[in-house]
């Protein structure tokens, strides 16, 4: 068993360190918009059986058995994100890797996740202060700021999925798509009166493992393009920091004993953390069905914001996701089947 685990760990180690050594290749969307994957602290979701292709849908509840979770999550990915810490605002902004400034603080996050993307509809508006006015004013997301205006926050509201489901119950199957479209149009018109704009945000629901590095740059002009680059800069005493490993939606004795303690940032601790992730990944797939040693519960692990990664905006989205659990429609079919 140990030999099998080692064989599973080595490809992951080669993948992570190899990709990091050549830098992260940005997707076309990231190059065009400078927005990308934003990792989040895990949040719960509501699960319901059925998908758009299913003819019958049962009520809510956690319907996915522990042993079936992996078969219900169709996508596997390794994502790397870097955030810059704004000391004046006390916030982190995720975006493409940039050159460091001396004394700058950064956070690098590598996620290994198996997930499903849930398209969540939000209604978002900006809150803006204007010179001469004592209260903030709402401004539509795509509208320009008033003269001298400054964004102080965002309001985000999740679409009323419960109301939509109730409205669709009496609709014939052939008319569901049209009825859903009309419901969203009416909802968008209502929110537009309050300067809200409809935005679809892909929310990633799944399980996985996360490696986080909190970094203090001791020198300017450094590129935090990957784990190998960060480790090399730490060895050269150009950056310092700490390294942590976290499980996402996975718990149990086998995971708890494999999690390394937070440690000082250097090349050795990065390699050890990657090995720990590899061992936990091997455990995740090697553990037999029905075991009580490993528990898998899909969680919100990240999102992709098509309207920017302003910390105020991400905080508003996160707050709303924590207030109202998004509904994850579990792919229907027998255990072991994924989406068609």
XYZ file of C-alpha atoms in Angstrom:
340
model
C 0.000 0.000 0.000
C 2.854 2.355 0.846
C 4.446 1.679 -2.527
C 1.175 2.536 -4.275
C 0.931 5.794 -2.341
C 4.469 6.763 -3.350
C 3.726 6.064 -7.004
C 0.641 8.290 -6.792
C 2.514 11.076 -5.018
C 5.398 11.379 -7.464
C 3.318 12.427 -10.535
C 1.608 15.132 -8.461
C 4.962 16.366 -7.133
C 6.367 16.482 -10.662
C 3.295 18.308 -11.932
C 3.240 20.962 -9.205
C 6.968 21.686 -9.126
C 7.302 21.421 -12.902
C 4.501 23.882 -13.603
C 5.804 26.233 -10.955
C 9.295 26.249 -12.402
C 8.127 27.586 -15.759
C 5.604 30.030 -14.297
C 1.829 29.999 -14.496
C 0.361 30.291 -17.986
C -2.577 32.674 -17.871
C -5.797 31.750 -19.586
C -7.029 34.000 -22.436
C -9.742 35.316 -20.123
C -7.213 36.290 -17.463
C -5.004 38.014 -20.012
C -7.966 40.007 -21.299
C -9.621 40.899 -18.024
C -6.994 40.350 -15.294
C -9.623 38.424 -13.352
C -9.447 34.754 -12.460
C -9.928 32.124 -9.814
C -10.527 33.450 -6.299
C -10.069 30.846 -3.525
C -12.503 31.124 -0.620
C -12.646 29.756 2.900
C -14.984 26.738 2.610
C -18.732 27.340 2.888
C -21.603 24.801 3.005
C -24.025 24.185 0.136
C -27.555 22.817 -0.105
C -27.785 19.625 -2.116
C -30.728 18.434 -4.156
C -31.008 15.408 -6.414
C -31.648 16.003 -10.083
C -30.239 18.116 -12.872
C -31.667 19.843 -15.922
C -31.569 16.555 -17.830
C -33.589 14.698 -15.164
C -37.311 14.196 -15.514
C -37.900 13.959 -11.765
C -36.429 15.946 -8.908
C -36.742 15.147 -5.234
C -36.580 17.575 -2.325
C -33.561 19.077 -0.608
C -31.158 17.456 1.791
C -27.706 15.999 1.577
C -28.483 13.193 -0.828
C -24.953 12.335 -1.950
C -23.532 9.396 -0.005
C -19.984 9.630 1.294
C -18.767 7.002 -1.167
C -20.426 8.690 -4.166
C -18.976 12.190 -3.782
C -16.025 11.804 -6.153
C -18.228 10.368 -8.906
C -20.505 13.424 -8.654
C -17.707 15.969 -9.116
C -16.759 15.961 -12.813
C -13.787 18.338 -12.894
C -10.277 17.969 -11.492
C -7.932 20.923 -11.490
C -4.848 22.420 -9.869
C -5.184 26.192 -9.512
C -2.579 28.716 -8.409
C -3.510 32.252 -7.334
C -1.558 35.165 -5.874
C -3.065 37.981 -3.806
C -1.553 41.328 -2.859
C -2.170 42.648 0.648
C -3.212 46.311 0.753
C -1.894 47.610 4.076
C -4.014 50.777 3.918
C -7.281 48.851 3.451
C -6.292 45.629 5.210
C -7.521 43.528 2.287
C -6.263 40.929 -0.198
C -6.694 41.359 -3.952
C -6.312 38.271 -6.156
C -5.048 38.672 -9.695
C -2.204 37.803 -12.065
C 1.253 37.540 -10.502
C 3.060 40.888 -10.405
C 6.478 42.107 -9.348
C 6.845 42.515 -5.611
C 7.617 45.717 -3.775
C 10.023 45.838 -0.844
C 8.081 45.227 2.359
C 5.009 44.116 0.404
C 2.818 41.326 1.749
C 1.358 38.622 -0.478
C -0.565 35.371 -0.279
C 0.000 32.502 -2.715
C -2.620 29.743 -2.814
C -2.424 26.422 -4.621
C -5.661 24.413 -4.735
C -5.957 20.794 -5.790
C -9.715 20.358 -6.150
C -12.287 18.020 -7.631
C -15.298 20.204 -8.213
C -18.445 21.116 -10.088
C -19.084 24.670 -11.298
C -22.435 26.050 -10.130
C -23.667 29.122 -12.080
C -25.034 31.380 -9.347
C -27.049 34.465 -10.339
C -26.301 37.599 -8.304
C -27.709 41.117 -8.400
C -24.896 43.563 -7.646
C -24.562 47.323 -7.253
C -21.868 49.717 -6.067
C -22.177 51.944 -3.016
C -20.507 55.285 -3.657
C -19.769 58.377 -1.606
C -20.188 61.719 -3.367
C -18.746 65.053 -2.177
C -21.425 67.154 -0.503
C -23.640 64.203 0.439
C -23.693 62.597 3.867
C -25.001 59.210 2.711
C -23.703 56.835 0.082
C -25.631 56.464 -3.165
C -26.260 53.250 -5.144
C -24.695 53.071 -8.599
C -25.221 50.341 -11.187
C -22.243 48.055 -11.654
C -21.579 49.101 -15.251
C -22.297 52.822 -14.761
C -19.447 55.342 -14.343
C -18.881 56.923 -10.941
C -20.304 60.398 -10.262
C -17.838 63.301 -10.258
C -15.574 62.854 -7.232
C -17.301 59.606 -6.292
C -15.525 56.829 -4.408
C -16.582 53.187 -4.058
C -16.969 52.231 -0.394
C -18.636 48.867 -0.886
C -20.920 46.619 -2.895
C -24.364 45.144 -2.334
C -24.858 41.586 -3.601
C -28.110 39.609 -3.529
C -28.538 36.015 -4.719
C -31.411 35.298 -7.096
C -34.543 33.860 -5.487
C -34.089 30.228 -6.528
C -36.812 29.097 -4.113
C -39.313 31.420 -5.744
C -38.246 30.210 -9.172
C -38.711 26.552 -8.228
C -42.182 27.328 -6.865
C -43.091 29.179 -10.059
C -41.916 26.265 -12.225
C -43.797 23.528 -10.376
C -46.996 23.998 -12.376
C -45.215 24.486 -15.716
C -45.173 21.749 -18.342
C -41.692 20.238 -18.909
C -41.523 21.610 -22.448
C -42.130 25.145 -21.155
C -39.653 25.123 -18.245
C -36.813 26.868 -20.101
C -39.070 29.688 -21.312
C -40.682 30.085 -17.874
C -37.263 30.249 -16.192
C -36.123 32.914 -18.648
C -39.242 35.011 -18.029
C -38.842 34.688 -14.246
C -35.249 35.944 -14.413
C -36.208 38.804 -16.741
C -38.928 39.957 -14.348
C -36.592 39.606 -11.374
C -33.855 41.582 -13.159
C -36.300 44.387 -14.006
C -37.371 44.613 -10.367
C -33.787 44.785 -9.098
C -32.828 47.288 -11.810
C -35.100 49.807 -10.095
C -32.623 49.727 -7.209
C -29.626 50.031 -9.585
C -28.757 46.333 -9.292
C -27.230 44.532 -12.266
C -27.647 40.810 -12.972
C -24.354 38.867 -13.025
C -23.781 35.120 -13.294
C -20.853 34.030 -11.117
C -19.434 30.490 -11.445
C -19.106 29.098 -7.910
C -16.889 26.041 -7.460
C -18.385 23.316 -5.248
C -16.187 20.370 -4.371
C -13.530 18.844 -2.174
C -9.770 19.118 -2.205
C -6.574 20.290 -0.574
C -5.067 23.762 -0.269
C -1.497 24.954 0.228
C -1.163 28.605 1.325
C 1.973 30.704 1.649
C 1.871 34.038 3.505
C 4.784 36.027 2.127
C 6.711 39.144 3.147
C 8.945 40.450 0.368
C 12.317 41.698 1.614
C 13.266 42.966 -1.838
C 11.445 44.581 -4.732
C 11.144 43.293 -8.288
C 10.596 39.607 -7.465
C 8.131 37.455 -9.421
C 5.853 35.147 -7.446
C 5.055 32.994 -10.452
C 4.919 29.597 -8.760
C 5.915 27.501 -5.788
C 9.412 26.763 -7.070
C 10.049 30.457 -7.662
C 8.784 31.327 -4.176
C 10.928 28.595 -2.626
C 14.017 29.813 -4.463
C 13.445 33.388 -3.301
C 12.988 32.140 0.278
C 16.249 30.180 0.086
C 17.988 33.335 -1.135
C 16.564 35.265 1.855
C 14.666 37.616 -0.444
C 11.267 36.641 0.977
C 10.093 35.209 4.269
C 6.800 33.837 5.524
C 4.813 30.805 6.643
C 3.300 27.804 4.890
C 0.058 25.983 5.747
C -1.883 23.035 4.311
C -5.679 22.802 4.613
C -8.270 20.198 3.643
C -11.421 21.359 1.838
C -14.543 19.312 2.470
C -12.473 16.307 3.565
C -11.943 15.116 7.134
C -11.051 11.997 9.084
C -8.182 10.398 10.939
C -6.151 9.668 7.800
C -6.334 13.331 6.745
C -5.734 14.778 10.213
C -2.579 12.733 10.748
C -1.191 13.710 7.335
C -1.698 17.480 7.702
C 1.655 19.160 8.421
C 1.888 21.922 11.011
C 2.344 25.521 9.784
C 6.035 26.048 9.125
C 8.592 28.607 7.998
C 8.638 29.238 4.270
C 11.576 27.674 2.404
C 12.246 25.192 -0.402
C 12.247 22.195 1.956
C 8.925 23.013 3.615
C 7.322 23.607 0.205
C 8.491 20.185 -0.988
C 7.299 18.571 2.248
C 3.906 20.278 1.918
C 3.533 19.039 -1.667
C 4.418 15.515 -0.519
C 1.794 15.796 2.233
C -0.808 16.865 -0.334
C 0.230 13.919 -2.499
C -0.179 11.499 0.398
C -3.609 12.895 1.262
C -4.610 12.754 -2.397
C -3.572 9.090 -2.524
C -5.635 8.448 0.612
C -8.611 10.252 -0.919
C -8.737 7.867 -3.885
C -7.420 4.702 -2.210
C -9.872 4.631 0.703
C -12.530 1.998 0.121
C -16.221 2.753 -0.072
C -18.170 2.688 3.160
C -15.171 3.499 5.341
C -15.622 5.526 8.506
C -12.076 6.849 8.327
C -12.650 9.472 5.638
C -15.583 11.864 5.291
C -16.273 13.842 2.134
C -18.712 16.749 2.103
C -18.686 19.123 -0.917
C -18.150 22.753 0.011
C -17.814 26.072 -1.791
C -14.058 26.342 -2.358
C -13.771 29.264 -4.781
C -15.390 31.389 -7.461
C -14.644 33.141 -10.735
C -15.704 36.771 -10.737
C -16.389 38.113 -14.251
C -16.755 41.649 -12.857
C -13.437 42.032 -11.055
C -11.673 40.957 -7.887
C -12.021 44.119 -5.802
C -11.817 42.901 -2.166
C -14.975 44.855 -1.336
C -16.816 42.998 -4.108
C -15.458 39.570 -3.137
C -16.408 40.225 0.501
C -19.960 41.099 -0.574
C -20.247 37.915 -2.648
C -18.791 35.805 0.171
C -21.143 37.340 2.721
C -24.162 36.566 0.555
C -22.966 32.998 -0.097
C -22.659 32.481 3.658
C -26.143 33.939 4.232
C -27.903 31.838 1.596
C -26.475 28.439 0.736
C -26.303 27.930 -3.036
C -28.227 24.933 -4.308
C -26.014 22.263 -5.838
C -28.042 20.084 -8.195
C -26.363 16.695 -7.807
C -25.942 14.973 -11.201
C -28.657 12.325 -11.448
C -28.225 8.666 -12.320
C -26.823 5.627 -10.608
C -23.818 5.880 -8.305
C -20.612 6.190 -10.220
C -22.147 8.171 -13.067
C -21.364 11.795 -13.709
C -23.090 14.361 -15.806
C -23.914 13.397 -19.335
